[in-house]
Tab-separated table of C-alpha atoms and ligand atoms in Angstrom:
chain	number	residue	atom	x	y	z
D	1	MET	CA	-3.607	-9.214	-22.382
D	2	ALA	CA	-0.953	-8.122	-19.937
D	3	ALA	CA	0.737	-4.803	-20.604
D	4	ALA	CA	4.058	-6.561	-21.121
D	5	GLN	CA	2.605	-8.382	-24.119
D	6	ILE	CA	1.524	-5.256	-25.970
D	7	ARG	CA	3.815	-4.616	-28.917
D	8	PRO	CA	4.300	-0.858	-29.186
D	9	LEU	CA	3.381	1.130	-32.279
D	10	VAL	CA	5.496	4.016	-33.499
D	11	ALA	CA	3.398	5.866	-36.052
D	12	GLY	CA	4.418	8.879	-38.103
D	13	ASN	CA	1.761	11.311	-39.280
D	14	TRP	CA	3.200	13.266	-42.168
D	15	LYS	CA	0.125	15.509	-42.372
D	16	MET	CA	0.190	17.657	-45.555
D	17	ASN	CA	3.908	17.127	-46.104
D	18	GLY	CA	5.767	15.020	-48.630
D	19	LEU	CA	6.154	14.626	-52.382
D	20	SER	CA	7.174	11.668	-54.469
D	21	ALA	CA	10.787	12.725	-53.788
D	22	SER	CA	10.167	11.886	-50.121
D	23	LEU	CA	10.464	8.245	-51.085
D	24	ALA	CA	14.187	8.538	-50.287
D	25	GLU	CA	13.470	9.431	-46.650
D	26	PHE	CA	10.871	6.684	-46.436
D	27	GLY	CA	13.417	4.286	-47.927
D	28	ALA	CA	15.847	5.093	-45.117
D	29	MET	CA	13.139	4.208	-42.593
D	30	LYS	CA	12.389	1.013	-44.438
D	31	ALA	CA	16.062	0.033	-44.412
D	32	SER	CA	16.069	-0.012	-40.596
D	33	ALA	CA	12.613	-1.494	-40.037
D	34	ALA	CA	13.919	-5.047	-39.648
D	35	GLU	CA	15.810	-3.996	-36.499
D	36	PHE	CA	12.466	-3.555	-34.782
D	37	ALA	CA	10.911	-6.866	-35.818
D	38	GLY	CA	8.957	-8.330	-32.924
D	39	LYS	CA	9.800	-5.349	-30.728
D	40	ALA	CA	7.669	-2.531	-32.159
D	41	ASP	CA	5.503	-1.859	-35.202
D	42	LEU	CA	6.664	1.054	-37.340
D	43	MET	CA	4.121	2.910	-39.458
D	44	ILE	CA	4.132	5.985	-41.671
D	45	CYS	CA	0.903	7.762	-42.610
D	46	PRO	CA	1.824	9.859	-45.661
D	47	PRO	CA	-0.543	12.038	-47.702
D	48	ALA	CA	-3.086	9.772	-49.424
D	49	ILE	CA	-1.575	10.132	-52.881
D	50	LEU	CA	1.696	8.598	-51.662
D	51	ILE	CA	0.163	5.568	-49.934
D	52	ALA	CA	0.272	3.227	-52.918
D	53	LEU	CA	3.876	4.133	-53.744
D	54	PHE	CA	5.044	3.827	-50.142
D	55	ALA	CA	3.132	0.610	-49.474
D	56	ALA	CA	4.564	-1.041	-52.597
D	57	THR	CA	8.057	0.105	-51.614
D	58	ALA	CA	7.755	-1.134	-48.030
D	59	LYS	CA	6.272	-4.518	-48.858
D	60	GLY	CA	7.907	-7.240	-46.779
D	61	SER	CA	10.131	-4.793	-44.871
D	62	GLY	CA	8.136	-4.599	-41.657
D	63	LEU	CA	7.442	-0.889	-42.163
D	64	ILE	CA	3.694	-0.435	-42.603
D	65	VAL	CA	1.615	2.356	-44.112
D	66	GLY	CA	-1.550	4.078	-42.938
D	67	GLY	CA	-3.920	6.837	-44.007
D	68	GLN	CA	-4.596	10.114	-42.202
D	69	ASP	CA	-8.362	10.204	-42.628
D	70	CYS	CA	-11.176	8.437	-44.467
D	71	HIS	CA	-14.792	9.065	-45.422
D	72	ALA	CA	-17.391	7.034	-43.566
D	73	LYS	CA	-19.008	5.681	-46.734
D	74	VAL	CA	-17.687	3.015	-49.118
D	75	SER	CA	-18.112	5.083	-52.285
D	76	GLY	CA	-20.373	7.684	-53.837
D	77	ALA	CA	-20.773	11.353	-54.700
D	78	HIS	CA	-18.294	12.864	-52.226
D	79	THR	CA	-15.872	14.922	-54.282
D	80	GLY	CA	-12.357	14.924	-52.943
D	81	ASP	CA	-12.972	12.279	-50.304
D	82	ILE	CA	-11.328	8.890	-49.947
D	83	SER	CA	-12.933	5.792	-48.475
D	84	ALA	CA	-11.366	3.317	-46.088
D	85	GLU	CA	-11.721	0.684	-48.809
D	86	MET	CA	-9.643	2.855	-51.150
D	87	LEU	CA	-6.931	3.210	-48.508
D	88	ALA	CA	-6.883	-0.557	-48.017
D	89	ASP	CA	-6.794	-1.082	-51.772
D	90	ALA	CA	-3.744	1.211	-51.973
D	91	GLY	CA	-1.944	-0.853	-49.346
D	92	ALA	CA	-2.740	0.933	-46.085
D	93	VAL	CA	-3.306	-1.234	-43.013
D	94	ALA	CA	-4.569	1.509	-40.696
D	95	VAL	CA	-6.083	4.973	-40.709
D	96	ILE	CA	-5.930	7.868	-38.270
D	97	VAL	CA	-9.398	9.207	-37.466
D	98	GLY	CA	-10.392	12.231	-35.411
D	99	HIS	CA	-7.009	13.948	-35.393
D	100	SER	CA	-7.446	17.332	-33.713
D	101	GLU	CA	-6.576	19.081	-36.965
D	102	ARG	CA	-9.493	17.270	-38.653
D	103	ARG	CA	-11.770	17.989	-35.704
D	104	THR	CA	-10.847	21.700	-35.976
D	105	ASP	CA	-10.311	22.281	-39.711
D	106	HIS	CA	-13.242	20.125	-40.832
D	107	ASN	CA	-15.548	20.443	-37.815
D	108	GLU	CA	-15.488	16.696	-37.237
D	109	THR	CA	-17.698	15.657	-34.347
D	110	ASP	CA	-17.271	12.601	-32.145
D	111	ALA	CA	-20.118	10.978	-34.090
D	112	ALA	CA	-18.331	11.594	-37.393
D	113	VAL	CA	-15.114	10.165	-35.970
D	114	LYS	CA	-16.949	7.076	-34.753
D	115	ALA	CA	-18.460	6.561	-38.221
D	116	LYS	CA	-14.976	6.781	-39.719
D	117	ALA	CA	-13.590	4.290	-37.195
D	118	LEU	CA	-16.383	1.892	-38.134
D	119	ALA	CA	-15.556	2.461	-41.802
D	120	ALA	CA	-11.949	1.538	-41.040
D	121	TRP	CA	-13.093	-1.738	-39.470
D	122	ARG	CA	-15.432	-2.412	-42.381
D	123	ALA	CA	-12.442	-2.128	-44.724
D	124	GLY	CA	-10.224	-4.297	-42.527
D	125	LEU	CA	-8.082	-1.401	-41.314
D	126	THR	CA	-6.933	-0.594	-37.794
D	127	ALA	CA	-8.590	2.610	-36.580
D	128	ILE	CA	-6.261	5.018	-34.762
D	129	VAL	CA	-8.717	7.204	-32.850
D	130	CYS	CA	-7.304	10.521	-31.599
D	131	VAL	CA	-8.449	12.349	-28.493
D	132	GLY	CA	-7.020	15.242	-26.488
D	133	GLU	CA	-7.846	18.399	-24.634
D	134	GLN	CA	-7.313	22.051	-25.567
D	135	LEU	CA	-5.078	24.183	-23.339
D	136	SER	CA	-8.039	26.068	-21.872
D	137	GLN	CA	-9.663	22.764	-20.959
D	138	ARG	CA	-6.506	21.547	-19.217
D	139	GLU	CA	-6.184	24.817	-17.351
D	140	ALA	CA	-9.801	24.478	-16.252
D	141	GLY	CA	-9.054	21.000	-14.847
D	142	ALA	CA	-11.352	19.406	-17.425
D	143	THR	CA	-8.844	17.111	-19.181
D	144	LEU	CA	-10.292	13.770	-18.073
D	145	LYS	CA	-13.846	14.959	-18.638
D	146	VAL	CA	-13.002	16.080	-22.182
D	147	VAL	CA	-11.015	12.951	-23.056
D	148	GLY	CA	-13.683	10.729	-21.493
D	149	GLY	CA	-16.392	12.426	-23.523
D	150	GLN	CA	-14.384	12.060	-26.730
D	151	LEU	CA	-13.824	8.363	-26.046
D	152	ASP	CA	-17.493	7.775	-25.256
D	153	GLY	CA	-18.525	9.511	-28.469
D	154	SER	CA	-15.764	8.427	-30.862
D	155	LEU	CA	-15.097	4.775	-30.065
D	156	PRO	CA	-17.218	2.264	-31.932
D	157	ASP	CA	-18.960	-0.545	-30.130
D	158	ALA	CA	-17.415	-3.926	-30.665
D	159	ASP	CA	-18.846	-7.368	-30.427
D	160	LYS	CA	-16.616	-8.650	-27.642
D	161	SER	CA	-16.391	-12.111	-29.112
D	162	SER	CA	-15.695	-11.287	-32.738
D	163	ASP	CA	-14.070	-7.855	-32.937
D	164	PRO	CA	-10.435	-8.070	-31.861
D	165	VAL	CA	-10.085	-4.509	-30.572
D	166	SER	CA	-6.581	-5.251	-29.329
D	167	ALA	CA	-5.630	-5.578	-33.008
D	168	ASN	CA	-7.966	-3.234	-34.857
D	169	LEU	CA	-8.185	-0.303	-32.456
D	170	VAL	CA	-5.505	2.125	-31.307
D	171	VAL	CA	-6.187	5.221	-29.213
D	172	ALA	CA	-3.857	8.215	-29.517
D	173	TYR	CA	-3.834	10.722	-26.674
D	174	GLU	CA	-2.705	14.019	-28.145
D	175	PRO	CA	-3.115	17.124	-26.004
D	176	VAL	CA	-3.945	19.756	-28.634
D	177	TRP	CA	-1.638	22.314	-27.009
D	178	ALA	CA	1.306	19.901	-27.297
D	179	ILE	CA	0.936	19.309	-31.046
D	180	GLY	CA	3.664	21.038	-33.021
D	181	THR	CA	4.487	23.397	-30.146
D	182	GLY	CA	7.484	21.744	-28.512
D	183	LEU	CA	5.458	21.593	-25.280
D	184	THR	CA	4.686	18.287	-23.577
D	185	PRO	CA	2.689	17.368	-20.480
D	186	THR	CA	4.630	16.154	-17.440
D	187	PRO	CA	5.168	12.389	-17.260
D	188	ALA	CA	2.762	12.348	-14.305
D	189	ASP	CA	0.078	14.041	-16.387
D	190	VAL	CA	0.617	11.612	-19.283
D	191	ALA	CA	0.463	8.680	-16.857
D	192	GLN	CA	-2.799	9.955	-15.378
D	193	VAL	CA	-4.530	10.355	-18.733
D	194	HIS	CA	-3.268	7.038	-20.124
D	195	ALA	CA	-4.403	5.160	-17.007
D	196	PHE	CA	-7.777	6.850	-17.346
D	197	ILE	CA	-8.019	5.822	-21.016
D	198	ARG	CA	-7.045	2.246	-20.133
D	199	GLY	CA	-9.845	2.193	-17.582
D	200	LYS	CA	-12.341	3.454	-20.151
D	201	LEU	CA	-11.198	0.821	-22.674
D	202	THR	CA	-11.593	-2.109	-20.277
D	203	GLU	CA	-14.940	-0.751	-19.122
D	204	ARG	CA	-16.014	-0.586	-22.751
D	205	TYR	CA	-14.465	-3.710	-24.241
D	206	GLY	CA	-13.788	-5.959	-21.276
D	207	ASP	CA	-10.505	-7.880	-21.243
D	208	ALA	CA	-9.844	-6.986	-24.882
D	209	GLY	CA	-9.567	-3.336	-23.840
D	210	ALA	CA	-6.434	-4.209	-21.875
D	211	GLY	CA	-4.652	-5.002	-25.144
D	212	VAL	CA	-5.577	-1.847	-27.066
D	213	ARG	CA	-2.515	0.267	-27.747
D	214	ILE	CA	-2.623	3.777	-26.332
D	215	LEU	CA	-0.194	6.117	-28.078
D	216	TYR	CA	1.056	9.428	-26.786
D	217	GLY	CA	1.301	12.208	-29.373
D	218	GLY	CA	2.407	15.832	-29.238
D	219	SER	CA	5.977	17.096	-29.749
D	220	VAL	CA	7.571	13.660	-29.396
D	221	LYS	CA	11.217	13.804	-30.476
D	222	PRO	CA	14.319	11.676	-29.931
D	223	SER	CA	15.337	13.751	-26.907
D	224	ASN	CA	12.097	13.198	-24.957
D	225	ALA	CA	11.063	9.771	-26.294
D	226	GLY	CA	12.894	7.872	-23.554
D	227	GLU	CA	10.958	9.719	-20.874
D	228	LEU	CA	7.537	9.716	-22.565
D	229	LEU	CA	7.443	6.220	-24.039
D	230	THR	CA	8.403	4.395	-20.855
D	231	ILE	CA	5.419	5.737	-18.903
D	232	PRO	CA	2.972	2.971	-17.894
D	233	ASP	CA	0.148	2.493	-20.419
D	234	VAL	CA	2.040	4.420	-23.101
D	235	ASN	CA	2.240	1.822	-25.860
D	236	GLY	CA	3.927	3.903	-28.513
D	237	ALA	CA	3.821	7.304	-30.138
D	238	LEU	CA	2.008	9.263	-32.823
D	239	ILE	CA	4.610	11.591	-34.247
D	240	GLY	CA	4.090	14.588	-36.503
D	241	GLY	CA	7.047	16.836	-37.301
D	242	ALA	CA	9.740	14.430	-36.109
D	243	SER	CA	8.436	11.642	-38.347
D	244	LEU	CA	9.443	13.460	-41.539
D	245	LYS	CA	13.122	12.641	-41.131
D	246	ALA	CA	14.280	9.041	-40.900
D	247	ALA	CA	16.947	9.900	-38.313
D	248	ASP	CA	14.401	11.474	-35.959
D	249	PHE	CA	11.705	8.856	-36.513
D	250	LEU	CA	14.145	5.993	-35.967
D	251	GLY	CA	15.720	7.871	-33.052
D	252	ILE	CA	12.320	7.845	-31.330
D	253	ALA	CA	11.626	4.204	-32.191
D	254	ALA	CA	15.073	3.337	-30.796
D	255	VAL	CA	13.493	3.393	-27.321
D	256	TYR	CA	12.128	-0.063	-28.194
D	257	ARG	CA	15.102	-1.560	-30.006
R	1	LIG	P1	3.841	16.766	-33.551
R	1	LIG	O1	2.402	16.275	-34.079
R	1	LIG	O2	4.651	15.547	-33.247
R	1	LIG	O3	4.402	17.580	-34.683
R	1	LIG	O4	3.595	17.573	-32.319
R	1	LIG	C1	1.774	15.187	-33.491
R	1	LIG	C2	0.486	14.880	-34.214
R	1	LIG	O5	-0.240	15.808	-34.590
R	1	LIG	O6	0.159	13.699	-34.424
């Protein structure tokens, strides 16, 4: 798939933010979703307890809903956990796995992230696999080594003929030091890492890897979206803080309108 054919994804990660009253903000996003039809996919990943409400509200609007994490197993004695099947049942079409906050707060390893990505596929969800270096790793010149290792360990194998990775896999490059800090890498640094990830994806999945969307994440806001989202091999954004307000989220997506 040529780069020009990749439809970008603008995904909002609400993290542990949002109550049922947030439906109003989500509704404002939904109201504008049709403007992006065919140009970009718009997704919000709210806290799990809001997925069913948001998904029912957004039905038919073009705005889609995802989860922020899932357990690797289908069901069982795992108090507090939620399976990919449950997310799908609630109306989610995708799930973020391996976000740096999960890797840090819950000690998630690459192997655990890979198991979750496979669980997403098992449930028919798109897996949004997050990778990214810490500041100390960037300063040590180890960014590509770290990101390469995370990709090797976190991406599931796909049967090239039957698993459409261009549809069911998204990679999000999120430098940990850029998340929630207002700091962003230079466009040249983003371009270097995204080109590297593209190379790893085609090495791994063949031609299908050329169609996998690679999102940039970390302090994306309306004021820097034009610069960040037009970098080659940047096929959209994973947005934290700025995805909580419809005006900011839509202001970022406006790059693709
Ligand atoms: P941020 O978060 O946009 O608030 O930096 C990004 C993320 O963690 O996905």
